[in-house]
PDB file of C-alpha atoms in Angstrom:
ATOM      1  CA  MET A   1       7.885  16.968  -9.810  1.00  0.00           C
ATOM      2  CA  ASN A   2      10.115  14.831  -7.476  1.00  0.00           C
ATOM      3  CA  LEU A   3      12.648  12.186  -8.561  1.00  0.00           C
ATOM      4  CA  TYR A   4      10.462   9.307  -7.382  1.00  0.00           C
ATOM      5  CA  ARG A   5       7.504  10.439  -9.535  1.00  0.00           C
ATOM      6  CA  LYS A   6       9.710  10.804 -12.621  1.00  0.00           C
ATOM      7  CA  LEU A   7      11.125   7.312 -12.105  1.00  0.00           C
ATOM      8  CA  THR A   8       7.634   5.705 -11.734  1.00  0.00           C
ATOM      9  CA  GLU A   9       6.439   7.441 -14.785  1.00  0.00           C
ATOM     10  CA  ALA A  10       9.495   6.402 -16.738  1.00  0.00           C
ATOM     11  CA  LEU A  11       8.938   2.778 -15.439  1.00  0.00           C
ATOM     12  CA  GLU A  12       5.305   2.847 -16.464  1.00  0.00           C
ATOM     13  CA  LYS A  13       6.208   4.113 -20.020  1.00  0.00           C
ATOM     14  CA  LEU A  14       8.868   1.406 -20.317  1.00  0.00           C
ATOM     15  CA  LEU A  15       6.410  -1.290 -19.292  1.00  0.00           C
ATOM     16  CA  GLU A  16       3.730   0.009 -21.786  1.00  0.00           C
ATOM     17  CA  TRP A  17       6.410   0.106 -24.683  1.00  0.00           C
ATOM     18  CA  LEU A  18       7.634  -3.344 -23.697  1.00  0.00           C
ATOM     19  CA  SER A  19       4.145  -4.855 -23.671  1.00  0.00           C
ATOM     20  CA  ALA A  20       3.426  -3.343 -27.079  1.00  0.00           C
ATOM     21  CA  ILE A  21       6.619  -4.770 -28.437  1.00  0.00           C
ATOM     22  CA  ILE A  22       5.897  -8.259 -27.081  1.00  0.00           C
ATOM     23  CA  LEU A  23       2.285  -8.084 -28.418  1.00  0.00           C
ATOM     24  CA  PHE A  24       3.441  -7.046 -31.897  1.00  0.00           C
ATOM     25  CA  ALA A  25       6.170  -9.741 -31.907  1.00  0.00           C
ATOM     26  CA  MET A  26       3.627 -12.353 -30.930  1.00  0.00           C
ATOM     27  CA  PHE A  27       1.152 -11.259 -33.685  1.00  0.00           C
ATOM     28  CA  ILE A  28       3.904 -11.290 -36.353  1.00  0.00           C
ATOM     29  CA  THR A  29       5.267 -14.776 -35.384  1.00  0.00           C
ATOM     30  CA  LEU A  30       1.793 -16.247 -35.080  1.00  0.00           C
ATOM     31  CA  LEU A  31       0.827 -14.791 -38.448  1.00  0.00           C
ATOM     32  CA  LEU A  32       3.981 -16.251 -39.940  1.00  0.00           C
ATOM     33  CA  GLN A  33       3.111 -19.637 -38.456  1.00  0.00           C
ATOM     34  CA  VAL A  34      -0.422 -19.568 -39.839  1.00  0.00           C
ATOM     35  CA  ILE A  35       0.836 -18.515 -43.364  1.00  0.00           C
ATOM     36  CA  LEU A  36       3.486 -21.306 -43.280  1.00  0.00           C
ATOM     37  CA  ARG A  37       1.071 -23.970 -42.207  1.00  0.00           C
ATOM     38  CA  PHE A  38      -1.740 -23.240 -44.561  1.00  0.00           C
ATOM     39  CA  LEU A  39       0.221 -22.274 -47.691  1.00  0.00           C
ATOM     40  CA  PHE A  40       3.338 -24.480 -47.349  1.00  0.00           C
ATOM     41  CA  HIS A  41       2.219 -27.204 -44.951  1.00  0.00           C
ATOM     42  CA  THR A  42       5.270 -26.516 -42.750  1.00  0.00           C
ATOM     43  CA  GLY A  43       6.105 -24.324 -39.763  1.00  0.00           C
ATOM     44  CA  PHE A  44       8.651 -23.394 -37.171  1.00  0.00           C
ATOM     45  CA  LEU A  45       8.787 -25.350 -33.863  1.00  0.00           C
ATOM     46  CA  TRP A  46      10.030 -22.460 -31.892  1.00  0.00           C
ATOM     47  CA  ILE A  47       7.008 -20.187 -32.487  1.00  0.00           C
ATOM     48  CA  GLU A  48       4.825 -22.001 -30.043  1.00  0.00           C
ATOM     49  CA  GLY A  49       7.349 -21.743 -27.206  1.00  0.00           C
ATOM     50  CA  THR A  50       8.100 -18.068 -27.915  1.00  0.00           C
ATOM     51  CA  THR A  51       4.416 -17.267 -27.963  1.00  0.00           C
ATOM     52  CA  ILE A  52       3.757 -18.986 -24.744  1.00  0.00           C
ATOM     53  CA  MET A  53       6.700 -17.150 -23.117  1.00  0.00           C
ATOM     54  CA  GLY A  54       5.589 -13.783 -24.655  1.00  0.00           C
ATOM     55  CA  PHE A  55       2.001 -14.289 -23.349  1.00  0.00           C
ATOM     56  CA  ILE A  56       3.241 -14.930 -19.854  1.00  0.00           C
ATOM     57  CA  TRP A  57       5.488 -11.919 -19.878  1.00  0.00           C
ATOM     58  CA  LEU A  58       2.647  -9.839 -21.342  1.00  0.00           C
ATOM     59  CA  ALA A  59       0.282 -10.922 -18.616  1.00  0.00           C
ATOM     60  CA  MET A  60       2.826 -10.175 -15.883  1.00  0.00           C
ATOM     61  CA  ILE A  61       3.659  -6.770 -17.347  1.00  0.00           C
ATOM     62  CA  GLY A  62      -0.047  -5.965 -17.601  1.00  0.00           C
ATOM     63  CA  THR A  63      -0.580  -7.084 -13.980  1.00  0.00           C
ATOM     64  CA  ALA A  64       2.317  -4.781 -12.861  1.00  0.00           C
ATOM     65  CA  LEU A  65       0.877  -1.898 -14.722  1.00  0.00           C
ATOM     66  CA  GLY A  66      -2.519  -2.548 -13.262  1.00  0.00           C
ATOM     67  CA  ILE A  67      -1.110  -2.589  -9.784  1.00  0.00           C
ATOM     68  CA  ARG A  68       0.817   0.570 -10.349  1.00  0.00           C
ATOM     69  CA  LYS A  69      -2.087   2.463 -11.820  1.00  0.00           C
ATOM     70  CA  LEU A  70      -4.626   1.038  -9.269  1.00  0.00           C
ATOM     71  CA  SER A  71      -6.806  -0.192 -12.077  1.00  0.00           C
ATOM     72  CA  LEU A  72      -7.330  -3.804 -11.023  1.00  0.00           C
ATOM     73  CA  ILE A  73     -10.596  -4.992  -9.803  1.00  0.00           C
ATOM     74  CA  ASN A  74     -11.289  -3.862  -6.198  1.00  0.00           C
ATOM     75  CA  VAL A  75     -13.843  -5.034  -3.589  1.00  0.00           C
ATOM     76  CA  THR A  76     -15.312  -1.829  -2.406  1.00  0.00           C
ATOM     77  CA  PHE A  77     -18.079  -3.148  -0.115  1.00  0.00           C
ATOM     78  CA  LEU A  78     -16.530  -1.879   3.042  1.00  0.00           C
ATOM     79  CA  GLN A  79     -15.399   1.425   1.475  1.00  0.00           C
ATOM     80  CA  ASP A  80     -18.927   2.088   0.195  1.00  0.00           C
ATOM     81  CA  HIS A  81     -20.537   1.483   3.673  1.00  0.00           C
ATOM     82  CA  PHE A  82     -17.869   3.440   5.639  1.00  0.00           C
ATOM     83  CA  LYS A  83     -17.187   6.412   3.383  1.00  0.00           C
ATOM     84  CA  GLU A  84     -15.631   8.501   6.123  1.00  0.00           C
ATOM     85  CA  LYS A  85     -12.970   5.776   6.628  1.00  0.00           C
ATOM     86  CA  LYS A  86     -12.170   5.327   2.934  1.00  0.00           C
ATOM     87  CA  SER A  87      -8.464   6.341   3.439  1.00  0.00           C
ATOM     88  CA  ILE A  88      -8.028   3.627   6.097  1.00  0.00           C
ATOM     89  CA  PHE A  89      -9.302   0.949   3.795  1.00  0.00           C
ATOM     90  CA  LEU A  90      -7.123   2.167   0.916  1.00  0.00           C
ATOM     91  CA  TRP A  91      -4.051   1.919   3.230  1.00  0.00           C
ATOM     92  CA  ILE A  92      -5.046  -1.499   4.338  1.00  0.00           C
ATOM     93  CA  GLN A  93      -5.474  -2.547   0.745  1.00  0.00           C
ATOM     94  CA  ARG A  94      -2.004  -1.107  -0.196  1.00  0.00           C
ATOM     95  CA  ILE A  95      -0.359  -2.899   2.739  1.00  0.00           C
ATOM     96  CA  LEU A  96      -2.013  -6.234   1.887  1.00  0.00           C
ATOM     97  CA  THR A  97      -0.961  -5.801  -1.828  1.00  0.00           C
ATOM     98  CA  LEU A  98       2.595  -5.161  -0.729  1.00  0.00           C
ATOM     99  CA  VAL A  99       2.662  -8.233   1.522  1.00  0.00           C
ATOM    100  CA  PHE A 100       1.217 -10.343  -1.250  1.00  0.00           C
ATOM    101  CA  LEU A 101       3.799  -8.986  -3.805  1.00  0.00           C
ATOM    102  CA  LEU A 102       6.706  -9.661  -1.322  1.00  0.00           C
ATOM    103  CA  ILE A 103       5.527 -13.300  -0.676  1.00  0.00           C
ATOM    104  CA  LEU A 104       4.847 -13.920  -4.392  1.00  0.00           C
ATOM    105  CA  GLY A 105       8.156 -12.361  -5.389  1.00  0.00           C
ATOM    106  CA  TYR A 106      10.055 -14.508  -2.830  1.00  0.00           C
ATOM    107  CA  TYR A 107       8.490 -17.724  -4.160  1.00  0.00           C
ATOM    108  CA  GLY A 108       8.835 -16.437  -7.726  1.00  0.00           C
ATOM    109  CA  ILE A 109      12.579 -16.085  -7.165  1.00  0.00           C
ATOM    110  CA  LYS A 110      12.632 -19.639  -5.820  1.00  0.00           C
ATOM    111  CA  TYR A 111      10.727 -20.852  -8.801  1.00  0.00           C
ATOM    112  CA  THR A 112      13.074 -19.088 -11.221  1.00  0.00           C
ATOM    113  CA  GLN A 113      16.001 -20.660  -9.567  1.00  0.00           C
ATOM    114  CA  PHE A 114      14.383 -23.980 -10.060  1.00  0.00           C
ATOM    115  CA  GLY A 115      13.854 -23.216 -13.727  1.00  0.00           C
ATOM    116  CA  VAL A 116      17.602 -22.678 -14.355  1.00  0.00           C
ATOM    117  CA  GLY A 117      18.134 -26.405 -14.618  1.00  0.00           C
ATOM    118  CA  VAL A 118      15.022 -27.157 -16.807  1.00  0.00           C
ATOM    119  CA  ILE A 119      15.522 -26.542 -20.501  1.00  0.00           C
ATOM    120  CA  TYR A 120      12.943 -25.826 -23.193  1.00  0.00           C
ATOM    121  CA  ASN A 121      13.286 -28.630 -25.606  1.00  0.00           C
ATOM    122  CA  VAL A 122      12.701 -26.700 -28.744  1.00  0.00           C
ATOM    123  CA  LEU A 123      14.134 -23.301 -27.796  1.00  0.00           C
ATOM    124  CA  LYS A 124      17.171 -24.744 -26.005  1.00  0.00           C
ATOM    125  CA  ILE A 125      16.919 -22.089 -23.226  1.00  0.00           C
ATOM    126  CA  PRO A 126      16.137 -22.468 -19.578  1.00  0.00           C
ATOM    127  CA  TYR A 127      12.597 -22.100 -18.276  1.00  0.00           C
ATOM    128  CA  ALA A 128      14.048 -19.540 -15.850  1.00  0.00           C
ATOM    129  CA  TYR A 129      13.567 -16.869 -18.596  1.00  0.00           C
ATOM    130  CA  GLN A 130       9.831 -17.663 -18.520  1.00  0.00           C
ATOM    131  CA  TYR A 131       9.636 -17.945 -14.695  1.00  0.00           C
ATOM    132  CA  ALA A 132      11.529 -14.726 -14.126  1.00  0.00           C
ATOM    133  CA  ALA A 133       8.371 -12.871 -15.207  1.00  0.00           C
ATOM    134  CA  ILE A 134       6.850 -13.492 -11.776  1.00  0.00           C
ATOM    135  CA  PRO A 135       9.448 -11.738  -9.587  1.00  0.00           C
ATOM    136  CA  THR A 136       9.815  -9.015 -12.329  1.00  0.00           C
ATOM    137  CA  MET A 137       6.010  -8.348 -11.930  1.00  0.00           C
ATOM    138  CA  CYS A 138       6.261  -8.092  -8.251  1.00  0.00           C
ATOM    139  CA  ILE A 139       9.215  -5.693  -8.367  1.00  0.00           C
ATOM    140  CA  CYS A 140       7.596  -3.612 -10.994  1.00  0.00           C
ATOM    141  CA  GLY A 141       4.230  -3.588  -9.155  1.00  0.00           C
ATOM    142  CA  ILE A 142       5.643  -2.346  -5.873  1.00  0.00           C
TER     143      ILE A 142
END
């Protein structure tokens, strides 16, 4: 197995583990919030912000994994009608996906730079940590 294949498999494993950790952390913090609200009529303000950030990162990691494993929804109308040219359509699909990820990554970086100056009120951290999920997804999806 070549080096590229080993690196991509390692990246996919890392993304899978990272998504599992984020999902578990979201579950535990939300469970804690529910228990605190119903039993003690109180709660932590930071849980909502961290849950939103975790959900955004989880969605972007899942999207990157879906792109890497070619498991996202495909429109196969042309592929089904022109079976002998299926490989051409697959290459066109990959090129369009690459172009889309490059454009989205470029504007995601701009958006992340914008978020450096905007601070989460409760968490006291820049929104850039949340917005960085977009270019990260693009890099991992390529």
